Coordinates of N, CA and C in Angstrom, one line a residue:
X16 N -1.5 4.8 16.2 CA -2.1 3.5 15.8 C -3.5 3.4 16.5
X17 N -3.7 3.9 17.6 CA -5.0 3.9 18.3 C -6.0 4.7 17.5
X18 N -5.6 5.8 16.9 CA -6.5 6.6 16.1 C -7.0 5.8 14.8
X19 N -6.0 5.1 14.2 CA -6.3 4.3 13.1 C -7.4 3.2 13.4
X20 N -7.2 2.6 14.6 CA -8.1 1.6 15.0 C -9.5 2.1 15.2
X21 N -9.5 3.3 15.8 CA -10.8 4.0 16.1 C -11.5 4.3 14.8
X22 N -10.8 4.8 13.8 CA -11.4 5.1 12.5 C -11.8 3.9 11.8
X23 N -11.0 2.8 11.9 CA -11.4 1.5 11.3 C -12.7 1.0 11.9
X24 N -12.8 1.1 13.3 CA -14.0 0.6 14.0 C -15.2 1.4 13.5
X25 N -15.0 2.7 13.2 CA -16.1 3.6 12.7 C -16.6 3.1 11.3
X26 N -15.6 2.8 10.5 CA -15.9 2.3 9.1 C -16.6 1.0 9.2
X27 N -16.2 0.1 10.0 CA -16.9 -1.2 10.1 C -18.3 -1.1 10.7
X28 N -18.5 -0.2 11.6 CA -19.8 0.1 12.2 C -20.7 0.7 11.1
X29 N -20.2 1.5 10.3 CA -21.0 2.1 9.2 C -21.4 1.0 8.2
X30 N -20.4 0.1 7.9 CA -20.7 -1.0 7.0 C -21.8 -1.9 7.5
X31 N -21.8 -2.1 8.9 CA -22.8 -2.9 9.5 C -24.2 -2.3 9.5
X32 N -24.2 -0.9 9.7 CA -25.4 -0.2 9.7 C -26.1 -0.1 8.4
X33 N -25.2 -0.1 7.3 CA -25.7 0.0 6.0 C -26.0 -1.4 5.4
X34 N -25.8 -2.4 6.2 CA -26.0 -3.8 5.8 C -25.0 -4.3 4.8
X35 N -23.9 -3.6 4.5 CA -22.9 -4.1 3.5 C -22.2 -5.4 4.0
X36 N -22.1 -5.5 5.3 CA -21.5 -6.7 5.9 C -22.4 -7.9 5.7
X37 N -23.6 -7.7 5.3 CA -24.5 -8.8 5.2 C -24.8 -9.1 3.7
X38 N -25.2 -8.0 2.9 CA -25.6 -8.3 1.6 C -24.4 -8.5 0.6
X39 N -23.3 -7.9 0.9 CA -22.1 -8.2 0.0 C -21.7 -9.7 0.1
X40 N -21.4 -10.2 1.3 CA -21.1 -11.6 1.4 C -22.2 -12.5 0.8
X41 N -23.5 -12.1 1.0 CA -24.6 -12.9 0.5 C -24.6 -13.0 -1.0
X42 N -24.3 -11.9 -1.7 CA -24.2 -11.9 -3.1 C -23.0 -12.8 -3.6
X43 N -21.9 -12.7 -2.9 CA -20.8 -13.5 -3.2 C -21.1 -15.0 -3.1
X44 N -21.8 -15.3 -2.0 CA -22.2 -16.7 -1.8 C -23.1 -17.2 -3.0
X45 N -24.0 -16.4 -3.4 CA -24.9 -16.8 -4.5 C -24.1 -16.9 -5.8
X46 N -23.2 -16.0 -6.1 CA -22.4 -16.1 -7.3 C -21.6 -17.4 -7.2
X47 N -21.0 -17.7 -6.1 CA -20.1 -18.9 -6.0 C -20.9 -20.2 -6.1
X48 N -22.1 -20.3 -5.4 CA -22.9 -21.5 -5.4 C -23.5 -21.8 -6.8
X49 N -23.8 -20.7 -7.5 CA -24.4 -20.9 -8.8 C -23.6 -21.8 -9.8
X50 N -22.3 -21.7 -9.7 CA -21.5 -22.4 -10.7 C -21.6 -24.0 -10.5
X51 N -21.3 -24.5 -9.3 CA -21.5 -26.0 -9.2 C -22.9 -26.5 -9.4
X52 N -23.9 -25.7 -9.0 CA -25.3 -26.1 -9.2 C -25.6 -26.1 -10.7
X53 N -25.2 -25.1 -11.4 CA -25.5 -25.0 -12.8 C -24.8 -26.1 -13.6
X54 N -23.6 -26.4 -13.2 CA -22.8 -27.4 -13.9 C -23.4 -28.8 -13.6
X55 N -23.8 -29.1 -12.4 CA -24.3 -30.4 -12.1 C -25.7 -30.6 -12.7
X56 N -26.5 -29.6 -12.8 CA -27.9 -29.8 -13.3 C -28.0 -29.3 -14.8
X57 N -26.9 -29.1 -15.4 CA -26.9 -28.6 -16.8 C -27.7 -29.6 -17.7
X58 N -27.4 -30.9 -17.6 CA -28.2 -31.8 -18.5 C -29.7 -31.7 -18.3
X59 N -30.2 -31.6 -17.1 CA -31.6 -31.4 -16.8 C -32.1 -30.0 -17.4
X60 N -31.3 -29.0 -17.2 CA -31.7 -27.7 -17.7 C -31.8 -27.7 -19.3
X61 N -30.8 -28.4 -19.9 CA -30.9 -28.4 -21.4 C -32.1 -29.3 -21.8
X62 N -32.3 -30.4 -21.1 CA -33.4 -31.2 -21.5 C -34.8 -30.5 -21.3
X63 N -34.9 -29.7 -20.3 CA -36.1 -29.0 -20.0 C -36.4 -27.9 -21.0
X64 N -35.3 -27.4 -21.7 CA -35.4 -26.3 -22.6 C -36.1 -26.8 -23.9
X65 N -35.9 -28.1 -24.2 CA -36.5 -28.7 -25.4 C -35.8 -28.4 -26.7
X66 N -36.3 -29.0 -27.8 CA -35.7 -28.7 -29.1 C -34.2 -29.0 -29.2
X67 N -33.8 -30.0 -28.5 CA -32.4 -30.4 -28.6 C -32.2 -31.5 -29.6
X68 N -31.1 -31.5 -30.4 CA -30.9 -32.6 -31.3 C -30.7 -34.0 -30.6
X69 N -31.2 -35.0 -31.2 CA -31.1 -36.4 -30.5 C -29.7 -36.7 -30.2
X70 N -29.4 -37.2 -29.0 CA -28.1 -37.7 -28.6 C -27.2 -36.6 -28.2
X71 N -27.6 -35.4 -28.1 CA -26.7 -34.3 -27.7 C -26.3 -34.4 -26.3
X72 N -27.2 -34.8 -25.4 CA -26.9 -34.9 -24.0 C -26.0 -36.1 -23.7
X73 N -26.0 -37.1 -24.6 CA -25.2 -38.3 -24.3 C -23.7 -38.0 -24.3
X74 N -23.3 -37.0 -25.0 CA -21.9 -36.6 -25.0 C -21.5 -35.6 -24.0
X75 N -22.4 -35.2 -23.1 CA -22.1 -34.3 -22.0 C -21.2 -34.9 -21.0
X76 N -20.1 -34.3 -20.7 CA -19.1 -34.8 -19.7 C -19.1 -33.8 -18.5
X77 N -19.2 -34.3 -17.3 CA -19.2 -33.4 -16.1 C -17.7 -33.0 -15.9
X78 N -17.5 -31.6 -15.8 CA -16.1 -31.2 -15.6 C -15.6 -31.6 -14.2
X79 N -14.3 -31.6 -14.0 CA -13.8 -32.0 -12.7 C -14.1 -31.0 -11.6
X80 N -14.0 -31.4 -10.4 CA -14.3 -30.5 -9.3 C -13.3 -29.3 -9.3
X81 N -12.1 -29.5 -9.6 CA -11.1 -28.4 -9.6 C -11.5 -27.4 -10.7
X82 N -11.9 -27.8 -11.8 CA -12.3 -26.9 -12.9 C -13.5 -26.1 -12.5
X83 N -14.5 -26.8 -11.9 CA -15.7 -26.1 -11.5 C -15.4 -25.0 -10.5
X84 N -14.5 -25.4 -9.5 CA -14.1 -24.4 -8.5 C -13.4 -23.2 -9.1
X85 N -12.5 -23.5 -10.1 CA -11.8 -22.4 -10.7 C -12.8 -21.5 -11.5
X86 N -13.8 -22.1 -12.1 CA -14.9 -21.3 -12.8 C -15.7 -20.5 -11.8
X87 N -15.9 -21.1 -10.6 CA -16.7 -20.4 -9.5 C -15.9 -19.1 -9.1
X88 N -14.6 -19.3 -8.9 CA -13.8 -18.1 -8.5 C -13.8 -17.0 -9.6
X89 N -13.9 -17.5 -10.9 CA -13.9 -16.6 -12.0 C -15.2 -15.8 -12.0
X90 N -16.2 -16.2 -11.4 CA -17.5 -15.4 -11.3 C -17.3 -14.1 -10.7
X91 N -16.3 -14.0 -9.8 CA -16.0 -12.7 -9.1 C -15.2 -11.7 -9.9
X92 N -14.8 -12.1 -11.0 CA -13.9 -11.2 -11.8 C -14.7 -10.0 -12.4
X93 N -16.0 -10.2 -12.6 CA -16.8 -9.1 -13.2 C -17.8 -8.6 -12.1
X94 N -18.8 -9.4 -11.8 CA -19.8 -9.0 -10.8 C -19.3 -8.7 -9.4
X95 N -18.4 -9.6 -9.0 CA -17.8 -9.4 -7.7 C -17.0 -8.1 -7.6
X96 N -16.2 -7.9 -8.6 CA -15.4 -6.7 -8.6 C -16.3 -5.4 -8.7
X97 N -17.3 -5.5 -9.5 CA -18.3 -4.4 -9.6 C -18.9 -4.0 -8.3
X98 N -19.3 -5.0 -7.5 CA -19.9 -4.8 -6.2 C -18.9 -4.2 -5.2
X99 N -17.7 -4.7 -5.2 CA -16.7 -4.1 -4.3 C -16.3 -2.7 -4.7
X100 N -16.2 -2.4 -6.0 CA -15.8 -1.1 -6.4 C -16.9 -0.1 -6.1
X101 N -18.2 -0.5 -6.3 CA -19.3 0.4 -6.0 C -19.3 0.7 -4.5
X102 N -18.9 -0.2 -3.7 CA -18.9 0.0 -2.3 C -17.8 0.9 -1.8
X103 N -16.7 1.0 -2.5 CA -15.6 1.8 -2.1 C -15.5 3.2 -2.8
X104 N -16.4 3.4 -3.8 CA -16.2 4.6 -4.6 C -16.4 5.9 -3.9
X105 N -17.3 5.8 -2.8 CA -17.5 7.1 -2.1 C -16.8 7.1 -0.7
X106 N -15.8 6.1 -0.6 CA -15.1 6.0 0.7 C -14.4 7.3 1.1
X107 N -13.7 7.9 0.1 CA -13.0 9.2 0.3 C -13.8 10.4 -0.3
X108 N -14.4 10.1 -1.5 CA -15.1 11.2 -2.2 C -16.3 11.7 -1.3
X109 N -17.0 10.8 -0.7 CA -18.1 11.2 0.2 C -17.6 12.0 1.4
X110 N -16.5 11.6 1.9 CA -15.9 12.3 3.1 C -15.5 13.7 2.7
X111 N -15.0 13.8 1.5 CA -14.5 15.2 1.0 C -15.7 16.0 0.7
X112 N -16.8 15.4 0.1 CA -18.0 16.2 -0.3 C -18.7 16.7 1.0
X113 N -18.7 15.9 2.0 CA -19.4 16.4 3.3 C -18.6 17.2 4.2
X114 N -17.3 17.3 3.9 CA -16.4 18.1 4.7 C -15.8 17.3 5.9
X115 N -16.1 16.0 6.0 CA -15.6 15.2 7.1 C -14.1 15.1 7.1
X116 N -13.5 15.1 5.9 CA -12.1 15.0 5.8 C -11.4 16.2 6.5
X117 N -12.0 17.3 6.4 CA -11.4 18.5 7.0 C -11.4 18.4 8.5
X118 N -12.5 17.8 9.1 CA -12.6 17.7 10.5 C -11.6 16.6 11.0
X119 N -11.5 15.5 10.2 CA -10.5 14.5 10.6 C -9.1 15.0 10.5
X120 N -8.8 15.9 9.6 CA -7.4 16.4 9.5 C -7.1 17.4 10.6
X121 N -8.2 17.9 11.3 CA -7.9 18.8 12.4 C -7.5 17.9 13.6
X122 N -8.0 16.7 13.7 CA -7.6 15.8 14.8 C -6.2 15.3 14.5
X123 N -5.6 14.6 15.5 CA -4.2 14.1 15.3 C -4.3 12.8 14.4
X124 N -4.8 13.0 13.1 CA -4.8 11.9 12.2 C -4.1 12.4 10.9
X125 N -3.1 11.6 10.5 CA -2.4 11.9 9.2 C -3.3 11.4 8.1
X126 N -3.1 11.9 6.9 CA -3.8 11.4 5.7 C -3.5 9.9 5.5
X127 N -2.3 9.5 5.8 CA -2.0 8.0 5.6 C -2.8 7.2 6.6
X128 N -3.1 7.7 7.8 CA -3.9 6.9 8.8 C -5.3 6.8 8.3
X129 N -5.9 7.9 7.7 CA -7.2 7.9 7.2 C -7.4 6.9 6.1
X130 N -6.5 7.0 5.2 CA -6.5 6.1 4.0 C -6.3 4.6 4.5
X131 N -5.4 4.4 5.4 CA -5.1 3.0 5.9 C -6.4 2.4 6.5
X132 N -7.1 3.2 7.4 CA -8.2 2.7 8.1 C -9.3 2.4 7.1
X133 N -9.6 3.2 6.1 CA -10.6 2.9 5.1 C -10.2 1.7 4.3
X134 N -9.0 1.6 3.9 CA -8.5 0.5 3.1 C -8.6 -0.8 3.9
X135 N -8.3 -0.8 5.1 CA -8.4 -1.9 6.0 C -9.9 -2.4 6.1
X136 N -10.8 -1.5 6.2 CA -12.2 -1.8 6.3 C -12.7 -2.5 5.0
X137 N -12.2 -2.0 3.9 CA -12.6 -2.6 2.6 C -11.9 -4.0 2.5
X138 N -10.7 -4.1 3.0 CA -10.0 -5.4 3.0 C -10.8 -6.4 3.8
X139 N -11.3 -6.0 5.0 CA -12.1 -6.9 5.8 C -13.4 -7.4 5.1
X140 N -14.0 -6.4 4.5 CA -15.3 -6.8 3.7 C -14.9 -7.7 2.6
X141 N -13.8 -7.5 1.9 CA -13.4 -8.4 0.8 C -13.2 -9.8 1.3
X142 N -12.4 -9.9 2.4 CA -12.1 -11.2 3.0 C -13.4 -12.0 3.4
X143 N -14.3 -11.2 4.1 CA -15.6 -11.9 4.5 C -16.4 -12.3 3.3
X144 N -16.5 -11.5 2.2 CA -17.3 -11.8 1.1 C -16.7 -13.0 0.3
X145 N -15.4 -12.8 -0.1 CA -14.7 -13.9 -0.9 C -14.6 -15.2 -0.1
X146 N -14.3 -15.1 1.2 CA -14.2 -16.3 2.0 C -15.5 -17.0 2.1
X147 N -16.6 -16.3 2.3 CA -18.0 -16.9 2.3 C -18.3 -17.5 1.0
X148 N -18.1 -16.7 -0.1 CA -18.4 -17.2 -1.4 C -17.7 -18.5 -1.8
X149 N -16.3 -18.4 -1.6 CA -15.5 -19.6 -1.9 C -15.9 -20.8 -1.1
X150 N -16.2 -20.6 0.2 CA -16.6 -21.7 1.1 C -17.9 -22.3 0.6
X151 N -18.9 -21.5 0.2 CA -20.1 -22.0 -0.3 C -20.0 -22.8 -1.6
X152 N -19.1 -22.2 -2.5 CA -18.9 -22.9 -3.8 C -18.2 -24.2 -3.6
X153 N -17.2 -24.2 -2.6 CA -16.4 -25.4 -2.4 C -17.3 -26.5 -1.8
X154 N -18.2 -26.1 -0.9 CA -19.1 -27.1 -0.3 C -20.0 -27.8 -1.3
X155 N -20.6 -27.0 -2.2 CA -21.5 -27.6 -3.2 C -20.7 -28.4 -4.2
X156 N -19.5 -27.9 -4.5 CA -18.7 -28.6 -5.5 C -18.3 -30.0 -4.9
X157 N -18.0 -30.1 -3.7 CA -17.6 -31.4 -3.1 C -18.8 -32.3 -3.0
X158 N -20.0 -31.7 -2.6 CA -21.2 -32.5 -2.5 C -21.7 -33.1 -3.8
X159 N -21.6 -32.3 -4.9 CA -22.2 -32.6 -6.1 C -21.2 -33.2 -7.1
X160 N -20.0 -32.8 -7.1 CA -19.1 -33.2 -8.2 C -17.9 -34.0 -7.7
X161 N -17.2 -33.6 -6.7 CA -16.1 -34.4 -6.2 C -15.2 -33.7 -5.2
X162 N -14.2 -34.3 -4.7 CA -13.4 -33.7 -3.7 C -12.4 -32.6 -4.2
X163 N -12.0 -31.7 -3.4 CA -11.1 -30.7 -3.7 C -9.9 -30.7 -2.9
X164 N -8.8 -30.1 -3.4 CA -7.6 -29.9 -2.6 C -7.8 -28.6 -1.9
X165 N -7.9 -28.6 -0.6 CA -8.2 -27.4 0.1 C -7.0 -26.5 0.2
X166 N -5.8 -27.0 0.1 CA -4.6 -26.1 0.1 C -4.5 -25.4 -1.2
X167 N -4.9 -26.0 -2.3 CA -5.0 -25.4 -3.6 C -6.1 -24.3 -3.6
X168 N -7.2 -24.7 -3.0 CA -8.3 -23.7 -3.0 C -7.9 -22.5 -2.2
X169 N -7.3 -22.6 -1.1 CA -6.9 -21.4 -0.3 C -5.9 -20.6 -1.1
X170 N -5.0 -21.2 -1.8 CA -4.0 -20.4 -2.5 C -4.7 -19.7 -3.7
X171 N -5.6 -20.4 -4.4 CA -6.3 -19.9 -5.5 C -7.2 -18.7 -5.1
X172 N -7.9 -18.9 -4.0 CA -8.8 -17.8 -3.6 C -8.0 -16.6 -3.1
X173 N -6.9 -16.9 -2.4 CA -6.0 -15.8 -2.0 C -5.5 -14.9 -3.1
X174 N -5.1 -15.6 -4.2 CA -4.6 -14.9 -5.4 C -5.7 -14.1 -6.1
X175 N -6.9 -14.7 -6.1 CA -8.0 -13.9 -6.7 C -8.4 -12.8 -5.9
X176 N -8.3 -13.0 -4.5 CA -8.6 -11.9 -3.6 C -7.6 -10.7 -3.8
X177 N -6.4 -11.1 -4.1 CA -5.3 -10.0 -4.2 C -5.6 -9.2 -5.5
X178 N -6.1 -9.9 -6.5 CA -6.5 -9.1 -7.7 C -7.7 -8.2 -7.5
X179 N -8.7 -8.7 -6.7 CA -9.8 -7.8 -6.4 C -9.4 -6.7 -5.5
X180 N -8.4 -6.9 -4.6 CA -7.9 -5.9 -3.8 C -7.2 -4.8 -4.6
X181 N -6.5 -5.2 -5.7 CA -5.9 -4.2 -6.6 C -7.0 -3.2 -7.1
X182 N -8.1 -3.8 -7.6 CA -9.2 -3.0 -8.1 C -9.8 -2.1 -7.1
X183 N -9.9 -2.6 -5.8 CA -10.4 -1.8 -4.7 C -9.5 -0.6 -4.4
X184 N -8.2 -0.9 -4.4 CA -7.2 0.1 -4.1 C -7.1 1.2 -5.2
X185 N -7.3 0.8 -6.4 CA -7.3 1.8 -7.5 C -8.5 2.7 -7.4
X186 N -9.6 2.1 -7.0 CA -10.9 2.9 -6.9 C -10.7 3.9 -5.7
X187 N -10.1 3.4 -4.6 CA -9.8 4.3 -3.4 C -8.9 5.4 -3.8
X188 N -7.9 5.2 -4.7 CA -7.0 6.2 -5.1 C -7.8 7.3 -5.9
X189 N -8.7 6.8 -6.9 CA -9.5 7.8 -7.7 C -10.5 8.5 -6.8
X190 N -11.0 7.8 -5.8 CA -12.0 8.4 -4.9 C -11.4 9.6 -4.1
X191 N -10.1 9.6 -3.9 CA -9.4 10.7 -3.3 C -9.2 11.9 -4.2
X192 N -9.6 11.7 -5.5 CA -9.3 12.7 -6.5 C -10.6 13.2 -7.2
X193 N -11.5 12.2 -7.4 CA -12.7 12.5 -8.2 C -14.0 12.2 -7.4
X194 N -15.1 12.5 -8.0 CA -16.4 12.1 -7.4 C -16.5 10.6 -7.4
X195 N -17.5 10.1 -6.6 CA -17.6 8.6 -6.5 C -17.9 7.9 -7.8
X196 N -18.9 8.2 -8.6 CA -19.1 7.5 -9.8 C -17.9 7.5 -10.8
X197 N -17.3 8.7 -10.9 CA -16.1 8.7 -11.7 C -15.0 7.8 -11.2
X198 N -14.8 7.8 -9.9 CA -13.8 6.9 -9.3 C -14.1 5.4 -9.6
X199 N -15.4 5.1 -9.5 CA -15.7 3.7 -9.8 C -15.5 3.3 -11.3
X200 N -15.8 4.2 -12.2 CA -15.6 4.0 -13.6 C -14.1 3.8 -13.9
X201 N -13.3 4.8 -13.4 CA -11.9 4.7 -13.7 C -11.3 3.5 -13.0
X202 N -11.7 3.1 -11.8 CA -11.2 1.9 -11.2 C -11.5 0.6 -12.0
X203 N -12.7 0.5 -12.5 CA -13.1 -0.6 -13.4 C -12.3 -0.6 -14.7
X204 N -12.2 0.6 -15.3 CA -11.5 0.7 -16.6 C -10.0 0.4 -16.4
X205 N -9.4 0.8 -15.3 CA -8.0 0.5 -15.1 C -7.8 -1.0 -15.0
X206 N -8.7 -1.7 -14.2 CA -8.6 -3.1 -14.0 C -8.8 -3.8 -15.4
X207 N -9.8 -3.4 -16.1 CA -10.1 -4.0 -17.4 C -9.0 -3.8 -18.4
X208 N -8.4 -2.6 -18.4 CA -7.2 -2.3 -19.3 C -6.1 -3.3 -19.0
X209 N -5.8 -3.5 -17.7 CA -4.7 -4.4 -17.3 C -5.0 -5.8 -17.7
X210 N -6.3 -6.2 -17.6 CA -6.6 -7.6 -18.0 C -6.6 -7.8 -19.5
X211 N -7.0 -6.7 -20.2 CA -7.0 -6.8 -21.7 C -5.5 -6.9 -22.2
X212 N -4.7 -6.0 -21.6 CA -3.3 -6.0 -22.0 C -2.6 -7.3 -21.7
X213 N -2.9 -7.9 -20.5 CA -2.3 -9.1 -20.2 C -2.8 -10.3 -21.0
X214 N -4.1 -10.2 -21.5 CA -4.6 -11.2 -22.3 C -4.0 -11.2 -23.7
X215 N -3.7 -10.0 -24.2 CA -3.1 -9.8 -25.5 C -1.7 -10.2 -25.5
X216 N -1.0 -9.9 -24.4 CA 0.5 -10.1 -24.3 C 0.7 -10.9 -23.1
X217 N 0.3 -12.2 -23.0 CA 0.4 -13.0 -21.8 C 1.9 -13.2 -21.4
X218 N 2.8 -13.4 -22.4 CA 4.2 -13.6 -22.0 C 4.9 -12.4 -21.4
X219 N 5.0 -11.3 -22.2 CA 5.7 -10.1 -21.7 C 5.0 -9.6 -20.4
X220 N 3.7 -9.7 -20.2 CA 3.0 -9.1 -19.1 C 2.6 -10.2 -18.0
X221 N 3.4 -11.3 -18.0 CA 3.1 -12.3 -17.0 C 3.4 -11.9 -15.6
X222 N 4.1 -10.8 -15.4 CA 4.5 -10.3 -14.1 C 3.5 -9.4 -13.5
X223 N 2.5 -8.9 -14.3 CA 1.6 -7.9 -13.9 C 0.5 -8.5 -12.9
X224 N -0.2 -7.6 -12.2 CA -1.3 -8.1 -11.3 C -2.4 -8.8 -12.0
X225 N -2.6 -8.4 -13.3 CA -3.7 -9.0 -14.1 C -3.5 -10.5 -14.3
X226 N -2.2 -11.0 -14.2 CA -1.9 -12.4 -14.4 C -2.4 -13.2 -13.2
X227 N -2.8 -12.6 -12.1 CA -3.2 -13.3 -10.9 C -4.4 -14.2 -11.1
X228 N -5.3 -13.8 -12.0 CA -6.5 -14.6 -12.3 C -6.1 -15.9 -12.9
X229 N -5.3 -15.8 -14.0 CA -4.8 -17.1 -14.6 C -4.0 -17.9 -13.7
X230 N -3.2 -17.3 -12.9 CA -2.3 -18.0 -11.9 C -3.2 -18.8 -10.9
X231 N -4.3 -18.1 -10.5 CA -5.3 -18.7 -9.6 C -5.9 -19.9 -10.2
X232 N -6.4 -19.8 -11.4 CA -7.0 -21.0 -12.1 C -6.0 -22.1 -12.3
X233 N -4.7 -21.8 -12.6 CA -3.7 -22.8 -12.8 C -3.4 -23.6 -11.6
X234 N -3.3 -22.8 -10.4 CA -3.1 -23.5 -9.1 C -4.3 -24.4 -8.8
X235 N -5.5 -24.0 -9.1 CA -6.7 -24.7 -8.7 C -6.8 -26.0 -9.6
X236 N -6.5 -25.9 -10.9 CA -6.7 -27.0 -11.8 C -5.5 -27.9 -12.0
X237 N -4.3 -27.3 -12.0 CA -3.1 -28.0 -12.3 C -2.2 -28.2 -11.1
X238 N -2.5 -27.5 -10.0 CA -1.6 -27.6 -8.9 C -0.3 -26.9 -9.1
X239 N -0.3 -25.9 -9.9 CA 1.0 -25.2 -10.2 C 1.5 -24.4 -8.9
X240 N 2.7 -23.9 -9.0 CA 3.3 -23.2 -7.9 C 3.0 -21.7 -8.0
X241 N 3.3 -21.0 -7.0 CA 3.1 -19.5 -7.0 C 4.2 -18.8 -7.8
X242 N 3.8 -17.8 -8.5 CA 4.8 -17.0 -9.2 C 4.9 -15.7 -8.5
X243 N 6.2 -15.3 -8.3 CA 6.4 -14.1 -7.4 C 6.1 -12.8 -8.2
X244 N 6.3 -12.8 -9.5 CA 6.1 -11.5 -10.2 C 4.7 -10.9 -10.1
X245 N 3.6 -11.6 -10.3 CA 2.3 -11.0 -10.2 C 2.0 -10.6 -8.7
X246 N 2.5 -11.3 -7.8 CA 2.2 -11.0 -6.4 C 3.0 -9.8 -5.9
X247 N 4.2 -9.7 -6.3 CA 5.0 -8.5 -6.0 C 4.5 -7.2 -6.7
X248 N 4.1 -7.4 -7.9 CA 3.6 -6.2 -8.7 C 2.3 -5.7 -8.1
X249 N 1.5 -6.7 -7.7 CA 0.2 -6.3 -7.1 C 0.4 -5.6 -5.7
X250 N 1.4 -6.1 -4.9 CA 1.7 -5.4 -3.7 C 2.2 -4.0 -3.9
X251 N 3.0 -3.9 -4.9 CA 3.6 -2.6 -5.3 C 2.5 -1.6 -5.7
X252 N 1.5 -2.1 -6.5 CA 0.4 -1.3 -7.0 C -0.4 -0.8 -5.8
X253 N -0.7 -1.7 -4.9 CA -1.5 -1.4 -3.7 C -0.9 -0.3 -2.9
X254 N 0.4 -0.5 -2.7 CA 1.2 0.5 -1.9 C 1.2 1.9 -2.6
X255 N 1.4 1.9 -3.9 CA 1.4 3.1 -4.6 C 0.0 3.8 -4.6
X256 N -1.1 3.0 -4.6 CA -2.4 3.6 -4.6 C -2.7 4.2 -3.2
X257 N -2.3 3.5 -2.1 CA -2.5 4.1 -0.8 C -1.6 5.3 -0.6
X258 N -0.4 5.3 -1.1 CA 0.4 6.5 -1.0 C -0.2 7.7 -1.8
X259 N -0.6 7.4 -3.0 CA -1.2 8.4 -3.8 C -2.5 9.0 -3.2
X260 N -3.3 8.1 -2.7 CA -4.5 8.6 -2.0 C -4.2 9.5 -0.8
X261 N -3.2 9.1 -0.1 CA -2.8 9.9 1.1 C -2.4 11.3 0.7
X262 N -1.7 11.4 -0.4 CA -1.3 12.7 -0.9 C -2.5 13.5 -1.4
X263 N -3.4 12.9 -2.2 CA -4.5 13.6 -2.8 C -5.6 14.1 -1.9
X264 N -5.8 13.4 -0.8 CA -6.8 13.9 0.1 C -6.5 15.2 0.9
X265 N -5.3 15.6 0.7 CA -4.9 16.9 1.2 C -5.7 18.0 0.5
X266 N -6.1 17.7 -0.7 CA -7.0 18.6 -1.5 C -8.4 18.3 -1.0
X267 N -9.0 19.1 -0.2 CA -10.2 18.8 0.4 C -11.4 19.1 -0.4
X268 N -11.3 19.8 -1.5 CA -12.5 20.2 -2.3 C -12.6 19.3 -3.5
X269 N -13.8 19.0 -3.8 CA -14.1 18.2 -5.0 C -14.0 19.1 -6.2
X270 N -13.6 18.5 -7.4 CA -13.6 19.3 -8.6 C -15.0 19.8 -9.0
X271 N -15.0 21.0 -9.6 CA -16.3 21.5 -10.0 C -16.9 20.7 -11.2

């Protein structure tokens, strides 16, 4: 356990030196804050654009605070996921390319310990980024639009974070097998395929991790309860990804 903590500390120090601990949360804050600001000032934005039909702005209705917050969390489904995936794509592939994995394997470190430390570092970055972004979005939503249920917000953000963690775990798995860019592409494609399948068959696939985004929005806007299926399947997917990555990094060479 001490070796895992040491490796985790190294990963976090590297993230700090590369400024990922600063710019990733900053981007998440910007993405989150944009939604309430854009919603609140939309009439002025449309009016400034000109060439609007008379009376068009009279029918504009300001969405509720919960709806705006759900939309703010939805901003992380594409750009937020892309940023996190690009950050993790070289986590194992870079170590394999430089030969660092071989040196780590010489030390009393198991493959599972290496993968766990790297995954924990990515989880920490995700929590910092999503927490900062959601807090910024919630602040401006309350100031400009209306009050929020903070218990619903915490649950909704947690579910969305779990979905993002699935994408990060998938990319980490592919990073133990392929080069960094290929790992990122496959991680994004796998997440997109799950989302597409769940969107086409929402009923039969309501238990999959891709249903976490809709469940998050439902909790935020309707105050619905937690569904065990998506949470358990997401946990199972993450465990399988970590186990698979632990097995794959035993192959120290990158494919030609």
